[in-house]
mmCIF file of C-alpha atoms in Angstrom:
data_model
loop_
_atom_site.group_PDB
_atom_site.id
_atom_site.type_symbol
_atom_site.label_atom_id
_atom_site.label_comp_id
_atom_site.label_asym_id
_atom_site.label_seq_id
_atom_site.Cartn_x
_atom_site.Cartn_y
_atom_site.Cartn_z
ATOM 1 C CA LEU A 16 -117.389 -50.578 -46.245
ATOM 2 C CA PRO A 17 -113.619 -50.612 -46.200
ATOM 3 C CA PRO A 18 -112.028 -52.315 -43.205
ATOM 4 C CA ALA A 19 -111.346 -50.118 -40.208
ATOM 5 C CA PRO A 20 -107.722 -49.083 -39.821
ATOM 6 C CA VAL A 21 -105.801 -51.371 -37.485
ATOM 7 C CA ALA A 22 -104.533 -49.668 -34.371
ATOM 8 C CA GLU A 23 -100.816 -49.642 -33.983
ATOM 9 C CA SER A 24 -99.547 -52.329 -31.658
ATOM 10 C CA VAL A 25 -98.114 -51.452 -28.274
ATOM 11 C CA ALA A 26 -94.867 -53.119 -29.335
ATOM 12 C CA GLN A 27 -94.592 -50.774 -32.321
ATOM 13 C CA LEU A 28 -95.322 -47.740 -30.139
ATOM 14 C CA ARG A 29 -92.752 -48.948 -27.602
ATOM 15 C CA GLU A 30 -90.086 -49.379 -30.248
ATOM 16 C CA ARG A 31 -90.728 -45.943 -31.752
ATOM 17 C CA GLY A 32 -90.771 -44.375 -28.287
ATOM 18 C CA ARG A 33 -87.443 -45.921 -27.415
ATOM 19 C CA GLU A 34 -86.022 -44.678 -30.684
ATOM 20 C CA ARG A 35 -87.411 -41.206 -29.940
ATOM 21 C CA LEU A 36 -85.769 -41.278 -26.498
ATOM 22 C CA SER A 37 -82.586 -42.968 -27.749
ATOM 23 C CA VAL A 38 -82.773 -45.738 -25.163
ATOM 24 C CA PRO A 39 -81.829 -49.371 -25.773
ATOM 25 C CA ARG A 40 -84.596 -51.847 -26.509
ATOM 26 C CA ASP A 41 -83.798 -53.909 -23.423
ATOM 27 C CA ALA A 42 -83.408 -50.985 -20.991
ATOM 28 C CA PHE A 43 -85.593 -50.534 -17.927
ATOM 29 C CA VAL A 44 -86.979 -47.014 -18.408
ATOM 30 C CA ILE A 45 -88.138 -44.762 -15.578
ATOM 31 C CA LEU A 46 -90.183 -41.905 -17.016
ATOM 32 C CA PHE A 47 -90.855 -38.412 -15.727
ATOM 33 C CA PHE A 48 -93.265 -36.573 -18.008
ATOM 34 C CA GLY A 49 -94.183 -32.955 -17.289
ATOM 35 C CA ARG A 50 -92.886 -29.426 -16.920
ATOM 36 C CA LEU A 51 -89.282 -29.145 -15.753
ATOM 37 C CA HIS A 52 -90.209 -27.073 -12.704
ATOM 38 C CA ASP A 53 -88.880 -27.151 -9.145
ATOM 39 C CA LEU A 54 -92.278 -28.150 -7.713
ATOM 40 C CA LYS A 55 -92.161 -31.393 -9.717
ATOM 41 C CA GLY A 56 -89.329 -32.742 -7.533
ATOM 42 C CA ILE A 57 -87.320 -34.025 -10.471
ATOM 43 C CA ASP A 58 -84.112 -33.311 -8.544
ATOM 44 C CA MET A 59 -85.290 -35.789 -5.874
ATOM 45 C CA LEU A 60 -86.135 -38.368 -8.540
ATOM 46 C CA LEU A 61 -82.739 -37.943 -10.182
ATOM 47 C CA ALA A 62 -80.911 -38.307 -6.851
ATOM 48 C CA ALA A 63 -83.009 -41.370 -5.984
ATOM 49 C CA ALA A 64 -82.533 -43.015 -9.370
ATOM 50 C CA ALA A 65 -78.760 -42.446 -9.408
ATOM 51 C CA PRO A 66 -77.832 -45.622 -7.474
ATOM 52 C CA LEU A 67 -79.869 -47.698 -9.925
ATOM 53 C CA LEU A 68 -78.454 -45.866 -12.932
ATOM 54 C CA VAL A 69 -74.899 -46.492 -11.722
ATOM 55 C CA GLY A 70 -75.405 -50.003 -10.386
ATOM 56 C CA GLN A 71 -77.571 -51.480 -13.127
ATOM 57 C CA ARG A 72 -76.261 -50.665 -16.569
ATOM 58 C CA ASP A 73 -79.575 -51.291 -18.343
ATOM 59 C CA VAL A 74 -81.564 -48.688 -16.359
ATOM 60 C CA ARG A 75 -82.385 -45.302 -17.914
ATOM 61 C CA LEU A 76 -84.193 -42.231 -16.608
ATOM 62 C CA ALA A 77 -86.138 -40.296 -19.229
ATOM 63 C CA ILE A 78 -87.043 -36.726 -18.281
ATOM 64 C CA VAL A 79 -89.518 -35.509 -20.859
ATOM 65 C CA GLY A 80 -91.142 -32.105 -20.885
ATOM 66 C CA PRO A 81 -90.777 -28.423 -21.578
ATOM 67 C CA GLU A 82 -88.244 -26.306 -19.721
ATOM 68 C CA ASP A 83 -89.764 -24.369 -16.839
ATOM 69 C CA GLY A 84 -86.790 -23.211 -14.821
ATOM 70 C CA VAL A 85 -84.738 -26.259 -13.768
ATOM 71 C CA GLY A 86 -83.583 -28.024 -16.942
ATOM 72 C CA ALA A 87 -79.997 -26.765 -16.800
ATOM 73 C CA ALA A 88 -79.736 -27.492 -13.066
ATOM 74 C CA LEU A 89 -80.970 -31.050 -13.648
ATOM 75 C CA GLN A 90 -78.386 -31.590 -16.370
ATOM 76 C CA ARG A 91 -75.659 -30.324 -14.008
ATOM 77 C CA GLN A 92 -76.988 -32.614 -11.271
ATOM 78 C CA ALA A 93 -76.890 -35.633 -13.600
ATOM 79 C CA GLN A 94 -73.308 -34.789 -14.484
ATOM 80 C CA ALA A 95 -72.317 -34.326 -10.821
ATOM 81 C CA LEU A 96 -73.873 -37.720 -10.008
ATOM 82 C CA GLY A 97 -71.985 -39.311 -12.915
ATOM 83 C CA VAL A 98 -75.169 -40.536 -14.601
ATOM 84 C CA GLN A 99 -75.427 -38.114 -17.530
ATOM 85 C CA ASP A 100 -75.032 -40.978 -20.004
ATOM 86 C CA ARG A 101 -78.017 -42.808 -18.489
ATOM 87 C CA VAL A 102 -80.383 -39.837 -18.252
ATOM 88 C CA VAL A 103 -82.283 -38.705 -21.331
ATOM 89 C CA PHE A 104 -83.598 -35.155 -21.472
ATOM 90 C CA HIS A 105 -86.228 -34.658 -24.151
ATOM 91 C CA ARG A 106 -88.345 -31.610 -24.805
ATOM 92 C CA GLY A 107 -92.079 -32.028 -24.768
ATOM 93 C CA VAL A 108 -93.784 -34.147 -27.377
ATOM 94 C CA GLY A 109 -97.106 -33.802 -29.160
ATOM 95 C CA GLU A 110 -100.080 -36.079 -28.621
ATOM 96 C CA CYS A 111 -98.772 -38.728 -31.017
ATOM 97 C CA GLY A 112 -95.357 -38.642 -29.406
ATOM 98 C CA LYS A 113 -96.877 -38.887 -25.942
ATOM 99 C CA ALA A 114 -98.278 -42.343 -26.663
ATOM 100 C CA GLU A 115 -94.859 -43.463 -27.882
ATOM 101 C CA VAL A 116 -93.064 -42.083 -24.822
ATOM 102 C CA PHE A 117 -95.511 -43.716 -22.405
ATOM 103 C CA ALA A 118 -95.204 -47.010 -24.303
ATOM 104 C CA ALA A 119 -91.403 -46.775 -24.105
ATOM 105 C CA ALA A 120 -91.448 -46.596 -20.292
ATOM 106 C CA ASP A 121 -91.556 -49.337 -17.684
ATOM 107 C CA VAL A 122 -92.617 -47.107 -14.782
ATOM 108 C CA PHE A 123 -93.865 -43.527 -14.474
ATOM 109 C CA ALA A 124 -92.449 -41.457 -11.612
ATOM 110 C CA LEU A 125 -93.755 -38.169 -10.252
ATOM 111 C CA THR A 126 -91.988 -37.126 -7.050
ATOM 112 C CA SER A 127 -93.750 -33.807 -6.846
ATOM 113 C CA ARG A 128 -93.541 -31.388 -3.942
ATOM 114 C CA SER A 129 -97.074 -30.131 -4.639
ATOM 115 C CA GLU A 130 -99.847 -31.217 -7.002
ATOM 116 C CA GLY A 131 -103.530 -30.646 -7.398
ATOM 117 C CA LEU A 132 -104.577 -33.410 -9.760
ATOM 118 C CA PRO A 133 -101.529 -34.605 -11.725
ATOM 119 C CA ASN A 134 -102.765 -35.151 -15.272
ATOM 120 C CA ALA A 135 -99.518 -36.789 -16.392
ATOM 121 C CA ALA A 136 -99.902 -39.482 -13.721
ATOM 122 C CA LEU A 137 -103.478 -40.131 -14.812
ATOM 123 C CA GLU A 138 -102.392 -40.357 -18.459
ATOM 124 C CA ALA A 139 -99.572 -42.740 -17.539
ATOM 125 C CA ALA A 140 -102.010 -44.942 -15.613
ATOM 126 C CA ALA A 141 -104.395 -44.905 -18.572
ATOM 127 C CA ALA A 142 -101.475 -46.028 -20.743
ATOM 128 C CA GLY A 143 -101.023 -49.013 -18.432
ATOM 129 C CA LEU A 144 -97.876 -47.885 -16.650
ATOM 130 C CA PRO A 145 -97.288 -48.598 -12.976
ATOM 131 C CA LEU A 146 -96.923 -45.350 -11.032
ATOM 132 C CA LEU A 147 -94.513 -44.110 -8.418
ATOM 133 C CA VAL A 148 -95.927 -40.913 -6.951
ATOM 134 C CA SER A 149 -95.100 -38.861 -3.896
ATOM 135 C CA GLU A 150 -97.623 -38.314 -1.142
ATOM 136 C CA ASP A 151 -97.877 -34.698 -2.315
ATOM 137 C CA CYS A 152 -99.493 -35.908 -5.544
ATOM 138 C CA HIS A 153 -102.621 -36.684 -3.503
ATOM 139 C CA LEU A 154 -103.298 -39.962 -5.267
ATOM 140 C CA PRO A 155 -103.807 -42.537 -2.490
ATOM 141 C CA GLU A 156 -105.733 -44.612 -5.038
ATOM 142 C CA VAL A 157 -102.412 -45.630 -6.582
ATOM 143 C CA ALA A 158 -101.644 -47.758 -3.528
ATOM 144 C CA GLU A 159 -105.267 -48.607 -2.775
ATOM 145 C CA PHE A 160 -105.827 -50.162 -6.212
ATOM 146 C CA GLU A 161 -102.281 -51.565 -6.486
ATOM 147 C CA ALA A 162 -101.482 -49.354 -9.457
ATOM 148 C CA GLY A 163 -98.008 -48.661 -8.113
ATOM 149 C CA ALA A 164 -96.536 -47.029 -5.036
ATOM 150 C CA VAL A 165 -97.009 -43.847 -3.047
ATOM 151 C CA CYS A 166 -93.923 -42.731 -1.166
ATOM 152 C CA SER A 167 -92.667 -39.914 1.003
ATOM 153 C CA LEU A 168 -90.446 -37.321 -0.612
ATOM 154 C CA GLU A 169 -87.193 -38.737 0.722
ATOM 155 C CA VAL A 170 -84.406 -39.979 -1.527
ATOM 156 C CA PRO A 171 -83.876 -43.368 0.205
ATOM 157 C CA THR A 172 -87.615 -44.092 0.108
ATOM 158 C CA ILE A 173 -87.856 -43.205 -3.573
ATOM 159 C CA THR A 174 -84.757 -45.296 -4.361
ATOM 160 C CA ALA A 175 -86.237 -48.314 -2.579
ATOM 161 C CA ALA A 176 -89.539 -47.931 -4.420
ATOM 162 C CA LEU A 177 -87.804 -47.666 -7.797
ATOM 163 C CA ALA A 178 -85.739 -50.770 -7.011
ATOM 164 C CA ARG A 179 -88.942 -52.721 -6.262
ATOM 165 C CA PHE A 180 -90.301 -51.807 -9.687
ATOM 166 C CA ARG A 181 -87.044 -52.973 -11.262
ATOM 167 C CA ASP A 182 -87.084 -56.363 -9.536
#
């Protein structure tokens, strides 16, 4: 029998993901992955990440997913906050690209206003990422099993949680 194909290393996936997202190799990457919809609370995440994006030059926020009503507003918000050069907007990716994007990230953030069972958070956890989720994601297990943090949907709380991941 021929040898089984060798799985791609995480380092290779990470490098390709960072190339896909156009982020520096040494950047700390906060990832949102999902539909760009108001219920996802991406505006709260962007506002909360802004102090880190301004204050720590190696931090990037990657917002990855298909447009669903708020993409243009989020781009305007990033510009108003003066962080447009540190925020990457990327349309959705296929299954192969998803592995690269998750590997490129250092933390997955979902500051949703309402979720049933957030598949993207489960996929990020399966990819080994620490999670930052809002209480409205209904995933108390994240805190219970020390897989990340669960926070209220308030900008200062989200900012503090993101800073803890960075440290």
